[in-house]
C-alpha cells in the first residue's frame, strides 16, 4: 500500500514555477497521458470523437454550454480526463473485493479507491468477513425492498443525488421517492450553487442564469468572481478567448492568480500552437481576499453611485439605468442607504483591495453597454454565500444588465446535469403546483411536508435520526465536512445503497446492510428492450439536449440508472401505481411524463429533442418578467460586510479549499496541478511570504493545521507542506477533499445551508 495509502507525502513531490500559458501543447500532452494511463486508448479515443457533438453524448465533466456549431475538436483536456476516467478498462472485480477488507480500504487514498476501475458487479457488504461479496441483481433488489419497508417511516431515509444523473433517471428517482413517501432530497447542489438557487429567486425571480452562449458574443464587459474556468469549465475558455480578442474588458476577482484567466493558448488554433503564442485573457485581475467579495462588490457599487452623481452634475447621461430601476425594481433606496453607510476603510480592509482599484472596476462597468457577471464556488461556499450572490444581482440591476442582449447573470454550474436534476424535481421543498401535477400524472398523493436537504441529512445521520441512505451517484461522505464523524455514523445506518461507477470513501463506510450497484456512464450504450435509449441533460445556459452513449457497457452487469431506480421502486413498493417497466422500456414515455408534470417548460419535449442541438428552457428574468413575491426585481441589502471567520485570534488565517487541475471533485486523476506548479503531491498549504515570515516558516516546512472550532471539537490536518504562493494576506489555500477534516459541519451559509468550504478559520501549528 505504501505510497498509494493515505500518506500524501510523495517522495517525488516537487514545486515548479509554471510560466507557460494555459492550454497549448501541455494540455494536449496531458490529455494523451491520461488516456494512456487509464488503458483507454481505444475505448476513449472512439468516444472522444463523439463527445459534445450533435448525436453524440454529453461530456461527463462540466456543465458549460455547447456551441450551436461545434468545433471539429469540441472537447477539452479535462473533458478528456473525465471521459477516460469513466471509459477505463480497469475493473473493481469480486476478486479485488475478496482481497481487501473494508477496514483496509478505508486507510487508502481517494485516488487509490477510484483507481481500481469501474465497479464490475453488484456487491453486498458482509460484516462477518468485512468484505463486499457479489450478489445477483434480483437478490439485491429484494434486500433493498425489505429493508426500506422495514424502516416503517419513510422520513427515516435520505435519498441523495449527485449531478451527473440524467433528467430521465432523476425524474424517475423523485417519483419513486415521493411514492415511497418522503421529500428527503439532499443533493450535490446543496454543496455547491444552492446560494445561487436560493438568492437569485428573491432578487430576480428565477434560480438560474439568464445568459445564452450568444450573449458572450455581444457583451462589452465580463466580470468573473471566484471561478477557475481553465480547470473546471475549460470549454468556457474558448468563449473567454474570443471575448478577449474582441477587446471585451475581462475583470477577474480571485485570491489566486489562475493561469487560464491570465493567458491561454487554444489547442485548436494552429497558429497559436505553432508560434507558441497565447491570448491574454483578464484585462484586470483583482486578488480579493478570501471571503472579501461582498466588500468588493459593495465598493464597486458605492463607486458607481459617485460616478452617477458626477454624470448628473455634468449633465451627462446617467450611469445608473434609472428607467429600469424605476420601472422594474424595488429596494433601490435601501441599497443606496446601505452603501452610503458602508465606509471605504472597512471595504478596503475586508476586500483587501484599494479604493482606487474598486473605482477602476466601477468605471469599466459604467462604460460598458452590456455586462455579464459570472461566478463559481468562490462566491457561494461561504456563510454569506447567498448574500454574495444577491450583491452580484444588485450590481447587475443598477445598470439594467438583465434581460437584454450581451448582458446577464451567468452562474457556472458544477456537475454536468446538476441544474437539470433540480428542474425535474430533485428538491426537498417541492412547489405545490409540481406536486399537484405529479398527482395528476401518476395518481398517487405525494407527501407535502418539506424534506431534508444535504445539511439536514448530515445532521440527521449524525444524530441517528436517519436510518438509511440511498445515493444516486456521488460521494456524500468525501464531499462533506467532518468526514470522519460522518463515516462513523454511516457505519451505524440500517441500509446504504450506492448506485455508482467507481469505489469511493462513502462506500468504505458501510451500514449494516450495504449494496454497491454498478451503473452505466453517459458514454455507454443504454439498451432497453433491444433499443438504444437517449437521455437528456440541461447545461448552465438552460439548454436541454439529448445525449446518447456509444461505448459498450463497462461489464455485462452494469445497468442504466433509470432501470436500477425502477427495480428499487418495484421491490420497495409492492402496491405501486406507476408502470415502471413500461417507463424504463422507452425513455420517450418518461419524457412524456416530465412534460405532464412541467407543461410550461417541457411542452413538446420529445419532438423538440429531435433537433440534436436541443432547446432552451423558458427563462422569465431573461424576458424581464420577475417571478418574485412583489413582481419586481429586488435590490437585496446585506447588512455589514462579511462574517469574520477568523474571530478574534490574530494568528488566524482564512483557509479556502480548491480543486487541482487533475481532479473531478473527489475523483483524483493524478497528484499534479500543472498550472499552479505542483507535481506529485496534494498535501500542500498555499500561503504568502509575508505570512510565512511572520511565523518563521520556510518553503517545504511541514506543519499542522487546526480549525478554530466553536463547538469544542478538535479538527486537524497533520504534516502539511508550506508552499509560498501569491495569495492575499490573512488567507491560505489547500486542496478539497483532503482538507475536509478541517471543515466544521456547523459552518454553513445561513440561508442555503451550503458548507462554508471557502472560508475556514485555521491556525498553523509547528509539529
Ligand atoms: N475538471 C474539473 N471540472 C469540474 C470540477 C472538478 O473538480 N474538476 N468540479 C465541478 C463542480 S461540481 C463545480 S461546483 C465546479 C467548480 O468550479 P469552480 O467554481 O471554479 O471551483 P473551485 O476550484 O472550488 O474554486 C474556484 C475559484 O475560487 C477561488 N476562490 C477561493 N476562495 C475565494 C473567495 O473567497 N472569493 C473569490 N472571489 N474567489 C475565491 C479559487 O482561487 C478558485 O480559483 O466545477 C465543475 N467542473
Ligand atoms: N472542502 C470542500 N468540499 C466540497 C467542495 C469544495 O470546493 N471544498 N465542493 C463541493 C461541491 S461544489 C460538490 S458538487 C460536491 C461533490 O459531491 P458529489 O457529487 O457527491 O461527489 P463526486 O466526487 O462528484 O462523486 C464521485 C462519485 O460519483 C460516482 N459517479 C461518477 N459518475 C457517475 C455516473 O455517471 N453515475 C453514477 N451513478 N455515479 C457516478 C462515482 O462512483 C464517483 O466515485 O463536493 C462538495 N465538497
Ligand atoms: Mo459542485
PDB file of N, CA and C and ligand atoms in Angstrom, residues 62 78 192 225-229 231-233 253-256 258 288-293 376-379 381-382 413-415 656-659 661 663-665 676 758, ligand 1:
ATOM      1  N   UNK A  62     -17.940  19.094 -17.057  1.00  0.00           N
ATOM      2  CA  UNK A  62     -18.613  20.277 -16.522  1.00  0.00           C
ATOM      3  C   UNK A  62     -19.941  20.560 -17.199  1.00  0.00           C
ATOM      4  N   UNK A  78      -9.699  18.567 -19.790  1.00  0.00           N
ATOM      5  CA  UNK A  78     -10.322  17.982 -18.612  1.00  0.00           C
ATOM      6  C   UNK A  78     -11.572  17.181 -18.939  1.00  0.00           C
ATOM      7  N   UNK A 192     -22.985  23.295  -3.286  1.00  0.00           N
ATOM      8  CA  UNK A 192     -22.389  23.895  -4.474  1.00  0.00           C
ATOM      9  C   UNK A 192     -23.020  25.245  -4.812  1.00  0.00           C
ATOM     10  N   UNK A 225     -16.185  36.200 -10.788  1.00  0.00           N
ATOM     11  CA  UNK A 225     -15.857  36.119  -9.355  1.00  0.00           C
ATOM     12  C   UNK A 225     -15.713  34.661  -8.936  1.00  0.00           C
ATOM     13  N   UNK A 226     -14.573  34.325  -8.313  1.00  0.00           N
ATOM     14  CA  UNK A 226     -14.454  33.039  -7.627  1.00  0.00           C
ATOM     15  C   UNK A 226     -14.683  31.835  -8.501  1.00  0.00           C
ATOM     16  N   UNK A 227     -13.984  31.803  -9.615  1.00  0.00           N
ATOM     17  CA  UNK A 227     -14.245  30.740 -10.564  1.00  0.00           C
ATOM     18  C   UNK A 227     -12.949  30.453 -11.292  1.00  0.00           C
ATOM     19  N   UNK A 228     -12.689  29.190 -11.584  1.00  0.00           N
ATOM     20  CA  UNK A 228     -11.434  28.805 -12.227  1.00  0.00           C
ATOM     21  C   UNK A 228     -11.733  28.028 -13.514  1.00  0.00           C
ATOM     22  N   UNK A 229     -12.144  28.741 -14.558  1.00  0.00           N
ATOM     23  CA  UNK A 229     -12.635  28.043 -15.750  1.00  0.00           C
ATOM     24  C   UNK A 229     -11.571  27.196 -16.444  1.00  0.00           C
ATOM     25  N   UNK A 231      -9.661  25.120 -15.392  1.00  0.00           N
ATOM     26  CA  UNK A 231      -9.688  23.768 -14.867  1.00  0.00           C
ATOM     27  C   UNK A 231     -11.099  23.204 -14.839  1.00  0.00           C
ATOM     28  N   UNK A 232     -12.061  24.010 -14.404  1.00  0.00           N
ATOM     29  CA  UNK A 232     -13.368  23.458 -14.058  1.00  0.00           C
ATOM     30  C   UNK A 232     -14.451  23.613 -15.120  1.00  0.00           C
ATOM     31  N   UNK A 233     -14.260  24.524 -16.056  1.00  0.00           N
ATOM     32  CA  UNK A 233     -15.208  24.623 -17.178  1.00  0.00           C
ATOM     33  C   UNK A 233     -14.406  25.066 -18.394  1.00  0.00           C
ATOM     34  N   UNK A 253     -12.052  38.623 -10.202  1.00  0.00           N
ATOM     35  CA  UNK A 253     -11.882  38.719  -8.748  1.00  0.00           C
ATOM     36  C   UNK A 253     -11.579  37.339  -8.214  1.00  0.00           C
ATOM     37  N   UNK A 254     -10.336  37.130  -7.814  1.00  0.00           N
ATOM     38  CA  UNK A 254      -9.916  35.800  -7.344  1.00  0.00           C
ATOM     39  C   UNK A 254      -8.662  35.974  -6.482  1.00  0.00           C
ATOM     40  N   UNK A 255      -8.633  35.346  -5.310  1.00  0.00           N
ATOM     41  CA  UNK A 255      -7.444  35.486  -4.450  1.00  0.00           C
ATOM     42  C   UNK A 255      -6.189  34.892  -5.083  1.00  0.00           C
ATOM     43  N   UNK A 256      -6.379  33.889  -5.947  1.00  0.00           N
ATOM     44  CA  UNK A 256      -5.229  33.269  -6.604  1.00  0.00           C
ATOM     45  C   UNK A 256      -5.154  33.761  -8.045  1.00  0.00           C
ATOM     46  N   UNK A 258      -5.034  32.622 -11.286  1.00  0.00           N
ATOM     47  CA  UNK A 258      -5.234  31.367 -12.008  1.00  0.00           C
ATOM     48  C   UNK A 258      -4.748  31.552 -13.443  1.00  0.00           C
ATOM     49  N   UNK A 288      -8.731  39.612  -4.653  1.00  0.00           N
ATOM     50  CA  UNK A 288      -9.583  39.895  -3.496  1.00  0.00           C
ATOM     51  C   UNK A 288      -9.217  38.917  -2.383  1.00  0.00           C
ATOM     52  N   UNK A 289      -9.428  39.344  -1.138  1.00  0.00           N
ATOM     53  CA  UNK A 289      -9.201  38.421  -0.025  1.00  0.00           C
ATOM     54  C   UNK A 289     -10.235  37.311  -0.054  1.00  0.00           C
ATOM     55  N   UNK A 290      -9.864  36.151   0.429  1.00  0.00           N
ATOM     56  CA  UNK A 290     -10.841  35.080   0.607  1.00  0.00           C
ATOM     57  C   UNK A 290     -11.970  35.620   1.485  1.00  0.00           C
ATOM     58  N   UNK A 291     -13.196  35.476   1.013  1.00  0.00           N
ATOM     59  CA  UNK A 291     -14.340  35.984   1.777  1.00  0.00           C
ATOM     60  C   UNK A 291     -14.536  37.486   1.651  1.00  0.00           C
ATOM     61  N   UNK A 292     -13.770  38.143   0.791  1.00  0.00           N
ATOM     62  CA  UNK A 292     -13.866  39.604   0.679  1.00  0.00           C
ATOM     63  C   UNK A 292     -14.774  40.090  -0.441  1.00  0.00           C
ATOM     64  N   UNK A 293     -15.533  39.175  -1.061  1.00  0.00           N
ATOM     65  CA  UNK A 293     -16.298  39.562  -2.248  1.00  0.00           C
ATOM     66  C   UNK A 293     -17.430  40.537  -1.948  1.00  0.00           C
ATOM     67  N   UNK A 376     -18.530  31.396  -9.473  1.00  0.00           N
ATOM     68  CA  UNK A 376     -18.428  29.985  -9.103  1.00  0.00           C
ATOM     69  C   UNK A 376     -18.356  29.844  -7.595  1.00  0.00           C
ATOM     70  N   UNK A 377     -17.648  28.817  -7.174  1.00  0.00           N
ATOM     71  CA  UNK A 377     -17.652  28.431  -5.762  1.00  0.00           C
ATOM     72  C   UNK A 377     -17.011  29.463  -4.841  1.00  0.00           C
ATOM     73  N   UNK A 378     -16.146  30.334  -5.391  1.00  0.00           N
ATOM     74  CA  UNK A 378     -15.540  31.366  -4.550  1.00  0.00           C
ATOM     75  C   UNK A 378     -16.581  32.329  -3.994  1.00  0.00           C
ATOM     76  N   UNK A 379     -17.743  32.398  -4.636  1.00  0.00           N
ATOM     77  CA  UNK A 379     -18.836  33.257  -4.176  1.00  0.00           C
ATOM     78  C   UNK A 379     -19.805  32.492  -3.273  1.00  0.00           C
ATOM     79  N   UNK A 381     -19.589  29.313  -1.615  1.00  0.00           N
ATOM     80  CA  UNK A 381     -19.255  28.446  -0.473  1.00  0.00           C
ATOM     81  C   UNK A 381     -18.772  29.254   0.733  1.00  0.00           C
ATOM     82  N   UNK A 382     -19.648  30.134   1.198  1.00  0.00           N
ATOM     83  CA  UNK A 382     -19.360  30.987   2.355  1.00  0.00           C
ATOM     84  C   UNK A 382     -20.595  31.041   3.244  1.00  0.00           C
ATOM     85  N   UNK A 413     -22.360  26.345 -13.365  1.00  0.00           N
ATOM     86  CA  UNK A 413     -22.744  25.183 -12.556  1.00  0.00           C
ATOM     87  C   UNK A 413     -21.618  24.177 -12.469  1.00  0.00           C
ATOM     88  N   UNK A 414     -21.812  23.208 -11.604  1.00  0.00           N
ATOM     89  CA  UNK A 414     -20.779  22.220 -11.384  1.00  0.00           C
ATOM     90  C   UNK A 414     -20.945  20.986 -12.223  1.00  0.00           C
ATOM     91  N   UNK A 415     -21.621  19.983 -11.692  1.00  0.00           N
ATOM     92  CA  UNK A 415     -21.823  18.727 -12.405  1.00  0.00           C
ATOM     93  C   UNK A 415     -22.584  18.972 -13.695  1.00  0.00           C
ATOM     94  N   UNK A 656      -9.135  28.661   2.229  1.00  0.00           N
ATOM     95  CA  UNK A 656     -10.098  28.299   1.193  1.00  0.00           C
ATOM     96  C   UNK A 656      -9.687  26.946   0.627  1.00  0.00           C
ATOM     97  N   UNK A 657     -10.687  26.122   0.242  1.00  0.00           N
ATOM     98  CA  UNK A 657     -10.373  24.787  -0.296  1.00  0.00           C
ATOM     99  C   UNK A 657     -10.696  24.773  -1.780  1.00  0.00           C
ATOM    100  N   UNK A 658      -9.737  24.317  -2.570  1.00  0.00           N
ATOM    101  CA  UNK A 658      -9.862  24.459  -4.025  1.00  0.00           C
ATOM    102  C   UNK A 658      -9.592  23.134  -4.736  1.00  0.00           C
ATOM    103  N   UNK A 659      -9.914  23.124  -6.032  1.00  0.00           N
ATOM    104  CA  UNK A 659      -9.691  21.944  -6.877  1.00  0.00           C
ATOM    105  C   UNK A 659      -8.375  22.080  -7.628  1.00  0.00           C
ATOM    106  N   UNK A 661      -5.925  20.838 -11.004  1.00  0.00           N
ATOM    107  CA  UNK A 661      -6.239  20.655 -12.425  1.00  0.00           C
ATOM    108  C   UNK A 661      -6.511  19.189 -12.761  1.00  0.00           C
ATOM    109  N   UNK A 663      -8.358  16.706 -11.029  1.00  0.00           N
ATOM    110  CA  UNK A 663      -9.359  16.023 -10.229  1.00  0.00           C
ATOM    111  C   UNK A 663     -10.728  16.413 -10.739  1.00  0.00           C
ATOM    112  N   UNK A 664     -11.715  15.567 -10.484  1.00  0.00           N
ATOM    113  CA  UNK A 664     -13.106  15.991 -10.610  1.00  0.00           C
ATOM    114  C   UNK A 664     -13.748  15.751  -9.259  1.00  0.00           C
ATOM    115  N   UNK A 665     -13.904  16.807  -8.494  1.00  0.00           N
ATOM    116  CA  UNK A 665     -14.397  16.702  -7.125  1.00  0.00           C
ATOM    117  C   UNK A 665     -13.571  15.667  -6.369  1.00  0.00           C
ATOM    118  N   UNK A 676      -0.577  25.396 -11.341  1.00  0.00           N
ATOM    119  CA  UNK A 676      -0.086  26.008 -10.095  1.00  0.00           C
ATOM    120  C   UNK A 676       1.317  25.509  -9.769  1.00  0.00           C
ATOM    121  N   UNK A 758     -15.152  27.595   1.549  1.00  0.00           N
ATOM    122  CA  UNK A 758     -14.184  28.570   1.060  1.00  0.00           C
ATOM    123  C   UNK A 758     -13.765  29.558   2.151  1.00  0.00           C
TER     124      UNK A 758
HETATM  125  N1  LIG B   1     -12.044  19.330 -14.107  1.00  0.00           N
HETATM  126  C1  LIG B   1     -12.991  19.590 -13.203  1.00  0.00           C
HETATM  127  N2  LIG B   1     -14.113  20.209 -13.594  1.00  0.00           N
HETATM  128  C2  LIG B   1     -15.085  20.472 -12.665  1.00  0.00           C
HETATM  129  C3  LIG B   1     -14.957  20.060 -11.316  1.00  0.00           C
HETATM  130  C4  LIG B   1     -13.730  19.451 -10.929  1.00  0.00           C
HETATM  131  O1  LIG B   1     -13.498  19.151  -9.745  1.00  0.00           O
HETATM  132  N3  LIG B   1     -12.785  19.217 -11.907  1.00  0.00           N
HETATM  133  N4  LIG B   1     -15.988  20.239 -10.421  1.00  0.00           N
HETATM  134  C5  LIG B   1     -17.289  20.599 -10.958  1.00  0.00           C
HETATM  135  C6  LIG B   1     -18.106  21.184  -9.899  1.00  0.00           C
HETATM  136  S1  LIG B   1     -19.150  20.170  -9.016  1.00  0.00           S
HETATM  137  C7  LIG B   1     -18.105  22.516  -9.671  1.00  0.00           C
HETATM  138  S2  LIG B   1     -19.108  23.197  -8.482  1.00  0.00           S
HETATM  139  C8  LIG B   1     -17.307  23.432 -10.473  1.00  0.00           C
HETATM  140  C9  LIG B   1     -16.355  24.203  -9.556  1.00  0.00           C
HETATM  141  O2  LIG B   1     -15.645  25.134 -10.264  1.00  0.00           O
HETATM  142  P1  LIG B   1     -15.080  26.461  -9.531  1.00  0.00           P
HETATM  143  O3  LIG B   1     -16.227  27.310  -9.117  1.00  0.00           O
HETATM  144  O4  LIG B   1     -14.071  27.045 -10.442  1.00  0.00           O
HETATM  145  O5  LIG B   1     -14.459  25.802  -8.177  1.00  0.00           O
HETATM  146  P2  LIG B   1     -13.186  25.859  -7.213  1.00  0.00           P
HETATM  147  O6  LIG B   1     -11.958  25.321  -7.833  1.00  0.00           O
HETATM  148  O7  LIG B   1     -13.619  25.194  -5.954  1.00  0.00           O
HETATM  149  O8  LIG B   1     -12.956  27.387  -6.850  1.00  0.00           O
HETATM  150  C10 LIG B   1     -12.982  28.367  -7.806  1.00  0.00           C
HETATM  151  C11 LIG B   1     -12.081  29.544  -7.583  1.00  0.00           C
HETATM  152  O9  LIG B   1     -12.489  30.282  -6.450  1.00  0.00           O
HETATM  153  C12 LIG B   1     -11.341  30.939  -5.943  1.00  0.00           C
HETATM  154  N5  LIG B   1     -11.669  31.355  -4.576  1.00  0.00           N
HETATM  155  C13 LIG B   1     -11.491  30.677  -3.425  1.00  0.00           C
HETATM  156  N6  LIG B   1     -11.994  31.403  -2.387  1.00  0.00           N
HETATM  157  C14 LIG B   1     -12.496  32.558  -2.903  1.00  0.00           C
HETATM  158  C15 LIG B   1     -13.149  33.715  -2.363  1.00  0.00           C
HETATM  159  O10 LIG B   1     -13.389  33.831  -1.169  1.00  0.00           O
HETATM  160  N7  LIG B   1     -13.509  34.690  -3.253  1.00  0.00           N
HETATM  161  C16 LIG B   1     -13.253  34.615  -4.592  1.00  0.00           C
HETATM  162  N8  LIG B   1     -13.652  35.621  -5.377  1.00  0.00           N
HETATM  163  N9  LIG B   1     -12.639  33.540  -5.115  1.00  0.00           N
HETATM  164  C17 LIG B   1     -12.278  32.524  -4.298  1.00  0.00           C
HETATM  165  C18 LIG B   1     -10.251  29.914  -6.080  1.00  0.00           C
HETATM  166  O11 LIG B   1      -8.978  30.541  -6.112  1.00  0.00           O
HETATM  167  C19 LIG B   1     -10.606  29.239  -7.397  1.00  0.00           C
HETATM  168  O12 LIG B   1      -9.931  29.837  -8.481  1.00  0.00           O
HETATM  169  O13 LIG B   1     -16.537  22.783 -11.461  1.00  0.00           O
HETATM  170  C20 LIG B   1     -17.122  21.623 -12.071  1.00  0.00           C
HETATM  171  N10 LIG B   1     -16.184  21.164 -13.068  1.00  0.00           N
END
